[in-house]
Short mmCIF file of C-alpha atoms in Angstrom, two decimals:
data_model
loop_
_atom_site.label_atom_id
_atom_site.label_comp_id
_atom_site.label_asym_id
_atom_site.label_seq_id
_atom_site.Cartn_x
_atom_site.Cartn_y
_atom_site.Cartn_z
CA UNK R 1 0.00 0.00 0.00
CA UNK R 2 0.93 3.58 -0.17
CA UNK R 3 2.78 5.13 2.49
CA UNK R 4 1.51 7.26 5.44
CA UNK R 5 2.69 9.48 7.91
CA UNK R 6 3.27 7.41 10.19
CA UNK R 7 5.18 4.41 8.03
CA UNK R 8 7.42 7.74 7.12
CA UNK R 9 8.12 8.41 10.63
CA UNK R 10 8.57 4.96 11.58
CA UNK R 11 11.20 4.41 8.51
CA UNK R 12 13.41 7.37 9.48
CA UNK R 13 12.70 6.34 13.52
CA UNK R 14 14.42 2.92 12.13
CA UNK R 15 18.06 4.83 10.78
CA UNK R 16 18.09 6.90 13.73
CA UNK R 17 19.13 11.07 13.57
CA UNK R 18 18.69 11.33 9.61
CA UNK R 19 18.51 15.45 10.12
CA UNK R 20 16.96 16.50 6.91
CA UNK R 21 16.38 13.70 4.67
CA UNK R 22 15.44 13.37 0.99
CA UNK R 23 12.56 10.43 0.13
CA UNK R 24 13.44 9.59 -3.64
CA UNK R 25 11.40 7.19 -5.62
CA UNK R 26 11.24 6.24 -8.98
CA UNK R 27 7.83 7.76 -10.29
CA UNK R 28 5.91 10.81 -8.80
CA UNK R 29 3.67 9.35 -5.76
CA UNK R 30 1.41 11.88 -4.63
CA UNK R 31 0.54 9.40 -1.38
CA UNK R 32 4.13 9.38 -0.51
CA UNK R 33 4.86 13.25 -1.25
CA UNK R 34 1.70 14.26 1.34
CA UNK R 35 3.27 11.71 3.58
CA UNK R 36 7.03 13.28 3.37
CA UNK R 37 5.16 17.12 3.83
CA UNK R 38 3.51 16.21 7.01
CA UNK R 39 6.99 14.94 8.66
CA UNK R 40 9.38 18.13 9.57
CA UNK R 41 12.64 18.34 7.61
CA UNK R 42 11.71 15.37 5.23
CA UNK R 43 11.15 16.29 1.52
CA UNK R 44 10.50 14.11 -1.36
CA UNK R 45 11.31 13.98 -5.05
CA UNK R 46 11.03 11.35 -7.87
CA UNK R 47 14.38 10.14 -9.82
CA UNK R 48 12.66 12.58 -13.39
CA UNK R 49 12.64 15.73 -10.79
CA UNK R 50 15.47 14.70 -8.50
CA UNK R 51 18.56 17.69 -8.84
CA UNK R 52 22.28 17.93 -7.91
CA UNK R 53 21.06 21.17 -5.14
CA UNK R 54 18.43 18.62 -3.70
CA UNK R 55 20.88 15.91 -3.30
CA UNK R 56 23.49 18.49 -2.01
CA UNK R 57 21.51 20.38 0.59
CA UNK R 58 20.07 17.30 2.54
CA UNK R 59 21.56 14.87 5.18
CA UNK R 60 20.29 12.04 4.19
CA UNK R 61 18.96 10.42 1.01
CA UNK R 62 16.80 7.44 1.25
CA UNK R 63 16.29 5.92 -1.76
CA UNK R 64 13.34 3.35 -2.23
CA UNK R 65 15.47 0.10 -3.81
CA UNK R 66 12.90 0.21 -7.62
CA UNK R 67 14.18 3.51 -7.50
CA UNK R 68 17.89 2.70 -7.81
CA UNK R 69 17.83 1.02 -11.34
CA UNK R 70 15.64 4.14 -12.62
CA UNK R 71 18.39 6.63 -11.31
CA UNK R 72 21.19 4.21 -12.62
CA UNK R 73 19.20 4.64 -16.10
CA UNK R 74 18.57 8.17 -15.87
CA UNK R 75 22.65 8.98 -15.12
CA UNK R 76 23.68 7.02 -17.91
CA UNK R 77 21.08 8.62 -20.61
CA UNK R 78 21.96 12.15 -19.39
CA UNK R 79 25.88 10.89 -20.52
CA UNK R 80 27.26 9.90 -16.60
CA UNK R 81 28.73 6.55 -16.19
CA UNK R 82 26.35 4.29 -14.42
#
């Protein structure tokens, strides 16, 4: 099922201090997004809206595993080595 608040909290409960923390996944998910905005210091992007300054100006990046292989696809079409 889709993630709520609570799941969110419970996640970044499980890695401990995350300070602010980045929720990527591979395809937008509005579910997830509303769950990321009701947690302080959590935001959330999808791999297609995911930048270097998001990446850069967060703690902690936890990336949903399905949302690897779409990153790993996306660096090597924009000409990165994957």
């Amino acid at each position: 099922g889709k993630p709520r608040t609570r799941e969110v909290v419970e996640w970044l409960d499980k890695l401990g201090d995350t300070g602010k923390t980045l929720l990527v996944t591979p395809q937008a998910d509005e579910a997830t997004a509303r769950a990321a905005a009701n947690v302080r210091a959590v935001s959330f992007r999808s791999v297609g809206a995911l930048r270097t300054a998001d990446v850069l100006t967060h703690h902690t990046l936890v990336v949903r595993r399905d949302a690897l292989d779409a990153l790993k696809a996306r660096v090597a079409i924009d000409g990165g080595a994957a």
